[in-house]
Short mmCIF file of N, CA, C and O in Angstrom, two decimals:
data_model
loop_
_atom_site.label_atom_id
_atom_site.label_comp_id
_atom_site.label_asym_id
_atom_site.label_seq_id
_atom_site.Cartn_x
_atom_site.Cartn_y
_atom_site.Cartn_z
N MET A 1 101.93 71.40 136.54
CA MET A 1 100.66 71.57 135.89
C MET A 1 100.51 73.03 135.48
O MET A 1 100.79 73.93 136.27
N PHE A 2 100.09 73.25 134.26
CA PHE A 2 99.92 74.59 133.74
C PHE A 2 98.44 74.95 133.70
O PHE A 2 97.62 74.19 133.17
N LEU A 3 98.12 76.11 134.26
CA LEU A 3 96.73 76.53 134.29
C LEU A 3 96.31 77.20 132.99
O LEU A 3 95.14 77.19 132.63
N THR A 4 97.27 77.80 132.30
CA THR A 4 96.94 78.45 131.03
C THR A 4 97.94 78.02 129.96
O THR A 4 99.03 77.54 130.25
N VAL A 5 97.55 78.24 128.73
CA VAL A 5 98.42 77.92 127.60
C VAL A 5 99.64 78.83 127.60
O VAL A 5 100.75 78.42 127.27
N LEU A 6 99.47 80.06 128.04
CA LEU A 6 100.58 81.01 128.09
C LEU A 6 101.66 80.54 129.06
O LEU A 6 102.86 80.60 128.74
N ASN A 7 101.28 80.02 130.21
CA ASN A 7 102.26 79.51 131.17
C ASN A 7 102.98 78.28 130.62
O ASN A 7 104.17 78.09 130.86
N MET A 8 102.24 77.46 129.90
CA MET A 8 102.86 76.28 129.33
C MET A 8 103.92 76.68 128.29
O MET A 8 105.02 76.15 128.27
N ALA A 9 103.58 77.64 127.43
CA ALA A 9 104.52 78.10 126.41
C ALA A 9 105.72 78.78 127.05
O ALA A 9 106.86 78.59 126.62
N ARG A 10 105.50 79.56 128.09
CA ARG A 10 106.60 80.25 128.76
C ARG A 10 107.56 79.25 129.40
O ARG A 10 108.78 79.35 129.28
N GLY A 11 107.04 78.25 130.06
CA GLY A 11 107.88 77.26 130.71
C GLY A 11 108.59 76.36 129.71
O GLY A 11 109.69 75.90 129.94
N ARG A 12 107.96 76.15 128.59
CA ARG A 12 108.51 75.24 127.60
C ARG A 12 109.69 75.86 126.87
O ARG A 12 110.69 75.21 126.60
N PHE A 13 109.60 77.11 126.51
CA PHE A 13 110.65 77.72 125.70
C PHE A 13 111.77 78.34 126.54
O PHE A 13 112.90 78.40 126.11
N HIS A 14 111.45 78.82 127.72
CA HIS A 14 112.48 79.48 128.52
C HIS A 14 113.10 78.53 129.54
O HIS A 14 114.25 78.71 129.91
N GLY A 15 112.37 77.57 130.00
CA GLY A 15 112.91 76.60 130.94
C GLY A 15 113.10 77.19 132.33
O GLY A 15 113.03 78.39 132.55
N ASP A 16 113.35 76.33 133.25
CA ASP A 16 113.54 76.75 134.63
C ASP A 16 115.03 76.90 134.89
O ASP A 16 115.83 76.03 134.53
N ARG A 17 115.44 77.97 135.48
CA ARG A 17 116.86 78.24 135.74
C ARG A 17 117.48 77.18 136.65
O ARG A 17 118.62 76.78 136.46
N TRP A 18 116.72 76.71 137.64
CA TRP A 18 117.25 75.74 138.58
C TRP A 18 117.65 74.45 137.86
O TRP A 18 118.71 73.88 138.11
N TRP A 19 116.80 73.96 136.93
CA TRP A 19 117.11 72.74 136.21
C TRP A 19 118.30 72.92 135.29
O TRP A 19 119.12 72.00 135.11
N LYS A 20 118.43 74.10 134.73
CA LYS A 20 119.57 74.39 133.87
C LYS A 20 120.87 74.34 134.67
O LYS A 20 121.87 73.77 134.23
N VAL A 21 120.86 74.92 135.86
CA VAL A 21 122.04 74.91 136.72
C VAL A 21 122.35 73.48 137.17
O VAL A 21 123.52 73.07 137.20
N MET A 22 121.34 72.71 137.50
CA MET A 22 121.56 71.33 137.94
C MET A 22 122.17 70.50 136.80
O MET A 22 123.06 69.67 137.03
N ARG A 23 121.70 70.71 135.60
CA ARG A 23 122.27 69.99 134.45
C ARG A 23 123.72 70.38 134.23
O ARG A 23 124.58 69.53 133.95
N LEU A 24 124.01 71.65 134.37
CA LEU A 24 125.38 72.13 134.22
C LEU A 24 126.28 71.54 135.31
O LEU A 24 127.39 71.07 135.02
N LYS A 25 125.80 71.51 136.54
CA LYS A 25 126.60 70.95 137.63
C LYS A 25 126.81 69.44 137.44
O LYS A 25 127.86 68.91 137.76
N GLU A 26 125.81 68.78 136.89
CA GLU A 26 125.93 67.35 136.65
C GLU A 26 127.00 67.07 135.59
O GLU A 26 127.78 66.13 135.71
N GLN A 27 127.06 67.92 134.55
CA GLN A 27 128.07 67.72 133.52
C GLN A 27 129.46 68.09 134.02
O GLN A 27 130.45 67.56 133.51
N CYS A 28 129.56 68.99 134.96
CA CYS A 28 130.87 69.42 135.49
C CYS A 28 131.28 68.61 136.72
O CYS A 28 132.29 68.94 137.35
N GLN A 29 130.55 67.59 137.07
CA GLN A 29 130.78 66.87 138.31
C GLN A 29 132.15 66.21 138.37
O GLN A 29 132.77 66.14 139.42
N HIS A 30 132.65 65.73 137.25
CA HIS A 30 133.92 64.99 137.28
C HIS A 30 135.13 65.91 137.29
O HIS A 30 136.24 65.45 137.45
N TYR A 31 134.93 67.22 137.11
CA TYR A 31 136.05 68.14 137.22
C TYR A 31 136.38 68.36 138.69
O TYR A 31 135.50 68.42 139.54
N LEU A 32 137.64 68.50 138.99
CA LEU A 32 138.06 68.55 140.39
C LEU A 32 138.08 69.97 140.96
O LEU A 32 138.24 70.14 142.16
N LYS A 33 137.97 70.97 140.11
CA LYS A 33 138.03 72.33 140.62
C LYS A 33 136.78 72.66 141.43
O LYS A 33 135.67 72.42 141.00
N ARG A 34 137.00 73.22 142.60
CA ARG A 34 135.89 73.55 143.47
C ARG A 34 135.05 74.70 142.93
O ARG A 34 133.84 74.75 143.10
N SER A 35 135.70 75.62 142.25
CA SER A 35 134.97 76.78 141.76
C SER A 35 133.97 76.39 140.67
O SER A 35 133.00 77.10 140.45
N LEU A 36 134.19 75.26 140.01
CA LEU A 36 133.25 74.85 138.98
C LEU A 36 131.93 74.38 139.59
O LEU A 36 130.88 74.48 138.97
N ARG A 37 131.99 73.86 140.78
CA ARG A 37 130.77 73.38 141.41
C ARG A 37 129.97 74.53 142.03
O ARG A 37 128.77 74.43 142.18
N ASN A 38 130.66 75.58 142.41
CA ASN A 38 129.98 76.65 143.14
C ASN A 38 129.61 77.84 142.26
O ASN A 38 128.69 78.58 142.60
N ARG A 39 130.33 78.06 141.17
CA ARG A 39 130.07 79.24 140.35
C ARG A 39 129.63 78.80 138.96
O ARG A 39 130.35 78.12 138.24
N CYS A 40 128.47 79.23 138.60
CA CYS A 40 127.85 78.77 137.37
C CYS A 40 128.56 79.30 136.12
O CYS A 40 128.75 78.56 135.16
N GLY A 41 128.96 80.53 136.11
CA GLY A 41 129.60 81.12 134.93
C GLY A 41 130.93 80.46 134.61
O GLY A 41 131.23 80.16 133.45
N VAL A 42 131.74 80.22 135.65
CA VAL A 42 133.03 79.57 135.45
C VAL A 42 132.83 78.15 134.96
O VAL A 42 133.52 77.68 134.05
N ALA A 43 131.86 77.45 135.54
CA ALA A 43 131.58 76.08 135.13
C ALA A 43 131.12 76.03 133.69
O ALA A 43 131.54 75.16 132.92
N TYR A 44 130.28 76.98 133.30
CA TYR A 44 129.77 77.00 131.93
C TYR A 44 130.90 77.23 130.93
O TYR A 44 131.00 76.54 129.91
N ARG A 45 131.79 78.18 131.21
CA ARG A 45 132.92 78.44 130.31
C ARG A 45 133.85 77.24 130.21
O ARG A 45 134.31 76.87 129.13
N HIS A 46 134.12 76.61 131.34
CA HIS A 46 135.02 75.46 131.37
C HIS A 46 134.41 74.28 130.58
O HIS A 46 135.10 73.63 129.79
N LEU A 47 133.12 74.04 130.79
CA LEU A 47 132.45 72.94 130.10
C LEU A 47 132.37 73.20 128.60
O LEU A 47 132.59 72.30 127.80
N ARG A 48 132.08 74.44 128.23
CA ARG A 48 132.00 74.79 126.81
C ARG A 48 133.34 74.57 126.12
O ARG A 48 133.42 74.01 125.03
N ARG A 49 134.42 74.98 126.76
CA ARG A 49 135.75 74.79 126.19
C ARG A 49 136.08 73.30 126.07
O ARG A 49 136.65 72.85 125.08
N ALA A 50 135.69 72.51 127.07
CA ALA A 50 135.96 71.07 127.02
C ALA A 50 135.19 70.40 125.88
O ALA A 50 135.73 69.54 125.18
N LEU A 51 133.96 70.82 125.66
CA LEU A 51 133.17 70.24 124.57
C LEU A 51 133.71 70.65 123.20
O LEU A 51 133.67 69.86 122.25
N ILE A 52 134.24 71.86 123.10
CA ILE A 52 134.85 72.30 121.84
C ILE A 52 136.09 71.46 121.54
O ILE A 52 136.30 71.00 120.42
N HIS A 53 136.92 71.23 122.55
CA HIS A 53 138.11 70.38 122.36
C HIS A 53 137.71 68.96 121.97
O HIS A 53 138.37 68.33 121.14
N GLN A 54 136.66 68.47 122.56
CA GLN A 54 136.20 67.12 122.25
C GLN A 54 135.74 67.02 120.79
O GLN A 54 136.07 66.06 120.09
N THR A 55 135.03 68.03 120.32
CA THR A 55 134.56 68.03 118.93
C THR A 55 135.73 68.10 117.96
O THR A 55 135.79 67.36 116.97
N LYS A 56 136.69 68.98 118.24
CA LYS A 56 137.86 69.08 117.37
C LYS A 56 138.67 67.80 117.39
O LYS A 56 139.21 67.38 116.37
N GLY A 57 138.75 67.16 118.55
CA GLY A 57 139.49 65.91 118.65
C GLY A 57 138.88 64.80 117.83
O GLY A 57 139.59 63.98 117.23
N ARG A 58 137.54 64.75 117.74
CA ARG A 58 136.89 63.74 116.92
C ARG A 58 137.23 63.94 115.44
O ARG A 58 137.47 62.98 114.72
N ARG A 59 137.25 65.19 115.00
CA ARG A 59 137.59 65.46 113.61
C ARG A 59 139.05 65.13 113.32
O ARG A 59 139.38 64.57 112.27
N LEU A 60 139.94 65.49 114.24
CA LEU A 60 141.36 65.22 114.03
C LEU A 60 141.66 63.73 114.06
O LEU A 60 142.58 63.27 113.38
N LYS A 61 140.90 62.96 114.84
CA LYS A 61 141.12 61.52 114.90
C LYS A 61 140.84 60.88 113.54
O LYS A 61 141.60 60.02 113.09
N VAL A 62 139.79 61.29 112.88
CA VAL A 62 139.47 60.76 111.56
C VAL A 62 140.57 61.11 110.57
O VAL A 62 141.02 60.27 109.78
N TYR A 63 141.04 62.35 110.62
CA TYR A 63 142.10 62.81 109.71
C TYR A 63 143.38 62.01 109.94
O TYR A 63 144.01 61.52 108.99
N ALA A 64 143.77 61.85 111.21
CA ALA A 64 145.00 61.12 111.53
C ALA A 64 144.88 59.65 111.16
O ALA A 64 145.85 59.04 110.69
N THR A 65 143.72 59.06 111.34
CA THR A 65 143.51 57.67 110.99
C THR A 65 143.64 57.46 109.48
O THR A 65 144.24 56.48 109.03
N ASN A 66 143.08 58.39 108.70
CA ASN A 66 143.20 58.27 107.25
C ASN A 66 144.64 58.39 106.78
O ASN A 66 145.07 57.65 105.88
N ILE A 67 145.40 59.28 107.38
CA ILE A 67 146.82 59.42 107.03
C ILE A 67 147.58 58.13 107.36
O ILE A 67 148.39 57.64 106.56
N LEU A 68 147.30 57.57 108.53
CA LEU A 68 147.97 56.34 108.95
C LEU A 68 147.63 55.18 108.01
O LEU A 68 148.51 54.40 107.61
N ARG A 69 146.37 55.08 107.61
CA ARG A 69 145.97 54.01 106.69
C ARG A 69 146.65 54.17 105.34
O ARG A 69 147.08 53.18 104.73
N ASN A 70 146.74 55.40 104.85
CA ASN A 70 147.44 55.63 103.58
C ASN A 70 148.90 55.22 103.66
O ASN A 70 149.43 54.58 102.75
N GLN A 71 149.57 55.57 104.76
CA GLN A 71 150.98 55.22 104.92
C GLN A 71 151.17 53.71 105.00
O GLN A 71 152.11 53.17 104.41
N ARG A 72 150.30 53.03 105.71
CA ARG A 72 150.42 51.58 105.82
C ARG A 72 150.21 50.90 104.47
O ARG A 72 150.93 49.97 104.11
N LEU A 73 149.22 51.37 103.71
CA LEU A 73 148.96 50.77 102.41
C LEU A 73 150.10 51.05 101.44
O LEU A 73 150.51 50.17 100.68
N GLU A 74 150.66 52.26 101.48
CA GLU A 74 151.80 52.57 100.63
C GLU A 74 153.00 51.69 100.98
O GLU A 74 153.70 51.21 100.09
N ALA A 75 153.24 51.48 102.28
CA ALA A 75 154.37 50.64 102.69
C ALA A 75 154.16 49.19 102.24
O ALA A 75 155.10 48.54 101.77
N ALA A 76 152.94 48.69 102.36
CA ALA A 76 152.67 47.32 101.94
C ALA A 76 152.82 47.18 100.43
O ALA A 76 153.35 46.16 99.95
N CYS A 77 152.40 48.18 99.68
CA CYS A 77 152.54 48.12 98.22
C CYS A 77 154.01 48.26 97.82
O CYS A 77 154.44 47.66 96.84
N ASP A 78 154.77 49.06 98.55
CA ASP A 78 156.20 49.19 98.27
C ASP A 78 156.94 47.88 98.47
O ASP A 78 157.92 47.59 97.78
N GLU A 79 156.50 47.08 99.43
CA GLU A 79 157.11 45.77 99.65
C GLU A 79 156.95 44.87 98.43
O GLU A 79 157.81 44.06 98.12
N HIS A 80 155.83 45.03 97.73
CA HIS A 80 155.56 44.21 96.56
C HIS A 80 155.89 44.93 95.26
O HIS A 80 155.52 44.47 94.18
N GLU A 81 156.54 46.09 95.37
CA GLU A 81 157.03 46.86 94.23
C GLU A 81 155.92 47.26 93.28
O GLU A 81 155.99 47.06 92.06
N ILE A 82 154.86 47.81 93.84
CA ILE A 82 153.76 48.34 93.03
C ILE A 82 153.29 49.61 93.73
O ILE A 82 153.27 49.69 94.95
N GLY A 83 152.94 50.61 92.95
CA GLY A 83 152.42 51.84 93.53
C GLY A 83 151.00 51.63 94.06
O GLY A 83 150.23 50.84 93.50
N HIS A 84 150.65 52.33 95.13
CA HIS A 84 149.33 52.07 95.72
C HIS A 84 148.21 52.57 94.82
O HIS A 84 147.13 52.00 94.81
N ARG A 85 148.45 53.60 94.03
CA ARG A 85 147.41 54.06 93.10
C ARG A 85 147.19 53.03 91.98
O ARG A 85 146.06 52.74 91.59
N ARG A 86 148.29 52.47 91.48
CA ARG A 86 148.19 51.44 90.46
C ARG A 86 147.51 50.19 91.03
O ARG A 86 146.70 49.54 90.35
N PHE A 87 147.83 49.87 92.26
CA PHE A 87 147.22 48.74 92.95
C PHE A 87 145.71 48.92 93.07
O PHE A 87 144.93 48.03 92.73
N LYS A 88 145.28 50.09 93.52
CA LYS A 88 143.85 50.35 93.67
C LYS A 88 143.14 50.36 92.32
O LYS A 88 142.02 49.87 92.19
N ARG A 89 143.79 50.95 91.32
CA ARG A 89 143.20 50.99 89.99
C ARG A 89 143.01 49.57 89.44
O ARG A 89 141.98 49.24 88.86
N GLY A 90 144.03 48.71 89.63
CA GLY A 90 143.92 47.32 89.18
C GLY A 90 142.83 46.56 89.89
O GLY A 90 142.11 45.77 89.28
N LEU A 91 142.68 46.80 91.21
CA LEU A 91 141.61 46.13 91.94
C LEU A 91 140.24 46.60 91.47
O LEU A 91 139.31 45.81 91.35
N ASN A 92 140.11 47.89 91.21
CA ASN A 92 138.82 48.40 90.72
C ASN A 92 138.47 47.82 89.36
O ASN A 92 137.32 47.46 89.10
N LYS A 93 139.47 47.70 88.48
CA LYS A 93 139.20 47.15 87.15
C LYS A 93 138.86 45.67 87.21
O LYS A 93 138.11 45.17 86.39
N SER A 94 139.41 44.97 88.19
CA SER A 94 139.13 43.54 88.30
C SER A 94 137.84 43.26 89.07
O SER A 94 137.41 42.12 89.16
N GLY A 95 137.23 44.28 89.64
CA GLY A 95 135.95 44.11 90.31
C GLY A 95 136.05 43.79 91.79
O GLY A 95 135.07 43.37 92.39
N VAL A 96 137.22 43.98 92.39
CA VAL A 96 137.37 43.73 93.82
C VAL A 96 137.00 45.01 94.56
O VAL A 96 137.59 46.07 94.33
N THR A 97 136.01 44.93 95.43
CA THR A 97 135.55 46.12 96.15
C THR A 97 135.89 45.98 97.62
O THR A 97 135.04 45.62 98.44
N LEU A 98 137.11 46.26 97.96
CA LEU A 98 137.55 46.28 99.36
C LEU A 98 137.92 47.71 99.71
O LEU A 98 138.62 48.38 98.94
N ASN A 99 137.47 48.17 100.86
CA ASN A 99 137.82 49.53 101.26
C ASN A 99 139.24 49.55 101.84
O ASN A 99 139.89 48.52 102.02
N GLN A 100 139.72 50.74 102.12
CA GLN A 100 141.11 50.91 102.55
C GLN A 100 141.38 50.24 103.89
O GLN A 100 142.45 49.70 104.12
N HIS A 101 140.39 50.26 104.77
CA HIS A 101 140.57 49.63 106.08
C HIS A 101 140.78 48.12 105.93
O HIS A 101 141.67 47.55 106.57
N MET A 102 140.00 47.49 105.08
CA MET A 102 140.15 46.04 104.88
C MET A 102 141.47 45.72 104.19
O MET A 102 142.11 44.71 104.50
N LEU A 103 141.90 46.56 103.25
CA LEU A 103 143.20 46.34 102.61
C LEU A 103 144.33 46.44 103.62
O LEU A 103 145.30 45.67 103.56
N ASN A 104 144.22 47.36 104.56
CA ASN A 104 145.24 47.48 105.60
C ASN A 104 145.28 46.25 106.50
O ASN A 104 146.34 45.75 106.85
N ILE A 105 144.10 45.77 106.86
CA ILE A 105 144.05 44.57 107.71
C ILE A 105 144.64 43.38 106.97
O ILE A 105 145.42 42.60 107.54
N LEU A 106 144.31 43.24 105.68
CA LEU A 106 144.87 42.14 104.90
C LEU A 106 146.38 42.27 104.77
O LEU A 106 147.10 41.27 104.83
N SER A 107 146.88 43.49 104.58
CA SER A 107 148.33 43.66 104.41
C SER A 107 149.08 43.34 105.70
O SER A 107 150.21 42.85 105.65
N MET A 108 148.47 43.60 106.85
CA MET A 108 149.16 43.36 108.12
C MET A 108 149.04 41.90 108.57
O MET A 108 150.03 41.29 108.98
N TYR A 109 147.82 41.35 108.52
CA TYR A 109 147.57 40.05 109.13
C TYR A 109 147.46 38.90 108.14
O TYR A 109 147.51 37.74 108.55
N GLU A 110 147.26 39.19 106.87
CA GLU A 110 147.15 38.15 105.84
C GLU A 110 148.08 38.48 104.68
O GLU A 110 147.64 38.90 103.61
N PRO A 111 149.39 38.31 104.85
CA PRO A 111 150.32 38.73 103.80
C PRO A 111 150.18 37.94 102.49
O PRO A 111 150.36 38.50 101.41
N ARG A 112 149.84 36.66 102.58
CA ARG A 112 149.68 35.87 101.35
C ARG A 112 148.47 36.33 100.55
O ARG A 112 148.52 36.43 99.32
N THR A 113 147.39 36.61 101.24
CA THR A 113 146.20 37.11 100.56
C THR A 113 146.48 38.45 99.91
O THR A 113 146.07 38.70 98.77
N PHE A 114 147.18 39.31 100.62
CA PHE A 114 147.52 40.62 100.05
C PHE A 114 148.44 40.45 98.85
O PHE A 114 148.30 41.17 97.85
N GLU A 115 149.35 39.50 98.92
CA GLU A 115 150.25 39.24 97.79
C GLU A 115 149.46 38.80 96.56
O GLU A 115 149.74 39.23 95.43
N ARG A 116 148.44 37.96 96.77
CA ARG A 116 147.59 37.52 95.66
C ARG A 116 146.77 38.69 95.10
O ARG A 116 146.53 38.76 93.90
N LEU A 117 146.34 39.59 95.97
CA LEU A 117 145.62 40.76 95.49
C LEU A 117 146.53 41.65 94.65
O LEU A 117 146.09 42.21 93.64
N VAL A 118 147.79 41.77 95.05
CA VAL A 118 148.75 42.55 94.27
C VAL A 118 148.95 41.90 92.91
O VAL A 118 148.97 42.56 91.87
N GLU A 119 149.08 40.58 92.91
CA GLU A 119 149.24 39.85 91.65
C GLU A 119 148.02 40.02 90.75
O GLU A 119 148.14 40.25 89.55
N LEU A 120 146.84 39.96 91.35
CA LEU A 120 145.60 40.16 90.58
C LEU A 120 145.55 41.56 89.99
O LEU A 120 145.20 41.74 88.82
N ALA A 121 145.92 42.55 90.76
CA ALA A 121 145.90 43.93 90.27
C ALA A 121 146.90 44.12 89.13
O ALA A 121 146.59 44.76 88.12
N GLU A 122 148.09 43.54 89.28
CA GLU A 122 149.10 43.66 88.22
C GLU A 122 148.63 42.97 86.94
O GLU A 122 148.76 43.51 85.84
N ARG A 123 148.07 41.78 87.06
CA ARG A 123 147.61 41.04 85.89
C ARG A 123 146.45 41.76 85.20
O ARG A 123 146.36 41.77 83.98
N THR A 124 145.57 42.34 85.98
CA THR A 124 144.45 43.09 85.41
C THR A 124 144.96 44.29 84.63
O THR A 124 144.47 44.60 83.55
N GLU A 125 145.97 44.97 85.20
CA GLU A 125 146.56 46.12 84.50
C GLU A 125 147.20 45.66 83.19
O GLU A 125 147.04 46.30 82.15
N ILE A 126 147.92 44.54 83.23
CA ILE A 126 148.58 44.04 82.02
C ILE A 126 147.53 43.64 80.97
O ILE A 126 147.67 43.95 79.79
N GLU A 127 146.47 42.97 81.41
CA GLU A 127 145.44 42.54 80.47
C GLU A 127 144.73 43.73 79.83
O GLU A 127 144.39 43.68 78.65
N THR A 128 144.49 44.78 80.58
CA THR A 128 143.80 45.92 80.00
C THR A 128 144.70 46.70 79.05
O THR A 128 144.21 47.25 78.07
N VAL A 129 146.01 46.73 79.33
CA VAL A 129 146.93 47.45 78.45
C VAL A 129 147.19 46.65 77.18
O VAL A 129 147.12 47.17 76.06
N LEU A 130 147.50 45.36 77.32
CA LEU A 130 147.86 44.54 76.17
C LEU A 130 146.64 44.00 75.42
O LEU A 130 146.76 43.62 74.26
N GLY A 131 145.53 43.93 76.05
CA GLY A 131 144.34 43.34 75.43
C GLY A 131 144.36 41.83 75.61
O GLY A 131 145.19 41.26 76.31
N VAL A 132 143.44 41.16 74.98
CA VAL A 132 143.33 39.71 75.13
C VAL A 132 144.09 38.97 74.05
O VAL A 132 144.05 37.75 73.99
N HIS A 133 144.83 39.65 73.17
CA HIS A 133 145.50 39.00 72.05
C HIS A 133 146.77 38.27 72.47
O HIS A 133 147.16 37.30 71.85
N GLU A 134 147.41 38.72 73.52
CA GLU A 134 148.67 38.11 73.91
C GLU A 134 148.44 37.13 75.07
O GLU A 134 147.82 37.49 76.07
N PRO A 135 148.92 35.89 74.98
CA PRO A 135 148.69 34.93 76.07
C PRO A 135 149.53 35.29 77.30
O PRO A 135 150.69 35.67 77.20
N LEU A 136 148.92 35.17 78.46
CA LEU A 136 149.60 35.43 79.73
C LEU A 136 149.84 34.11 80.44
O LEU A 136 149.15 33.12 80.20
N PRO A 137 150.83 34.08 81.35
CA PRO A 137 151.04 32.86 82.13
C PRO A 137 149.81 32.54 82.98
O PRO A 137 148.99 33.40 83.25
N GLU A 138 149.71 31.29 83.40
CA GLU A 138 148.58 30.86 84.20
C GLU A 138 148.57 31.59 85.54
O GLU A 138 149.59 31.86 86.13
N ARG A 139 147.36 31.85 86.05
CA ARG A 139 147.21 32.49 87.35
C ARG A 139 147.26 31.44 88.45
O ARG A 139 146.69 30.37 88.31
N ARG A 140 147.91 31.78 89.54
CA ARG A 140 147.97 30.90 90.70
C ARG A 140 147.57 31.72 91.92
O ARG A 140 148.29 32.63 92.31
N PHE A 141 146.44 31.34 92.50
CA PHE A 141 145.92 32.11 93.62
C PHE A 141 145.95 31.39 94.95
O PHE A 141 145.59 31.96 95.94
N SER A 142 146.34 30.16 94.99
CA SER A 142 146.33 29.46 96.29
C SER A 142 147.65 28.80 96.54
O SER A 142 148.50 28.68 95.65
N ALA A 143 147.82 28.34 97.77
CA ALA A 143 149.07 27.68 98.14
C ALA A 143 149.18 26.30 97.50
O ALA A 143 150.28 25.75 97.40
N ASN A 144 148.06 25.72 97.05
CA ASN A 144 148.08 24.40 96.42
C ASN A 144 148.45 24.45 94.96
O ASN A 144 148.47 23.44 94.28
N LYS A 145 148.71 25.64 94.45
CA LYS A 145 149.11 25.85 93.06
C LYS A 145 148.07 25.35 92.08
O LYS A 145 148.35 24.68 91.12
N ILE A 146 146.82 25.67 92.35
CA ILE A 146 145.72 25.31 91.47
C ILE A 146 145.64 26.38 90.38
O ILE A 146 145.55 27.56 90.67
N ASN A 147 145.65 25.96 89.12
CA ASN A 147 145.55 26.90 88.04
C ASN A 147 144.11 27.30 87.80
O ASN A 147 143.21 26.47 87.85
N ILE A 148 143.93 28.57 87.54
CA ILE A 148 142.58 29.06 87.26
C ILE A 148 142.49 29.43 85.81
O ILE A 148 143.29 30.13 85.28
#
């Protein structure tokens, strides 16, 4: 309970040292070093360094994941003899809006679906280059060989 507004403002902005130390000890509790529990300065430096590594690790994880997804998509497109940039361009022109993560999942676990997407991208590229004047073979998108 604060008797004056000045005491309330002082306690609010500066905080109590004991609570700050308790919070620091609580965050350092899982570390096994004894000095971290007993010495506040050492615990603070150790915890700060651990949080910095954690932040950098989160950023690096995103970067590494994006590189891995690019490599997987390139490998899947190489199997079907199409460049991944041409593949993405063909999908965009045909109106298919799948992100890279979904394309990777399709390439790994649904090879037939990915093959049809490659075919769609190639046909869209051919249609945009040649125009609509030249007849193209019928499209086949399912295993039942239904013409579209």
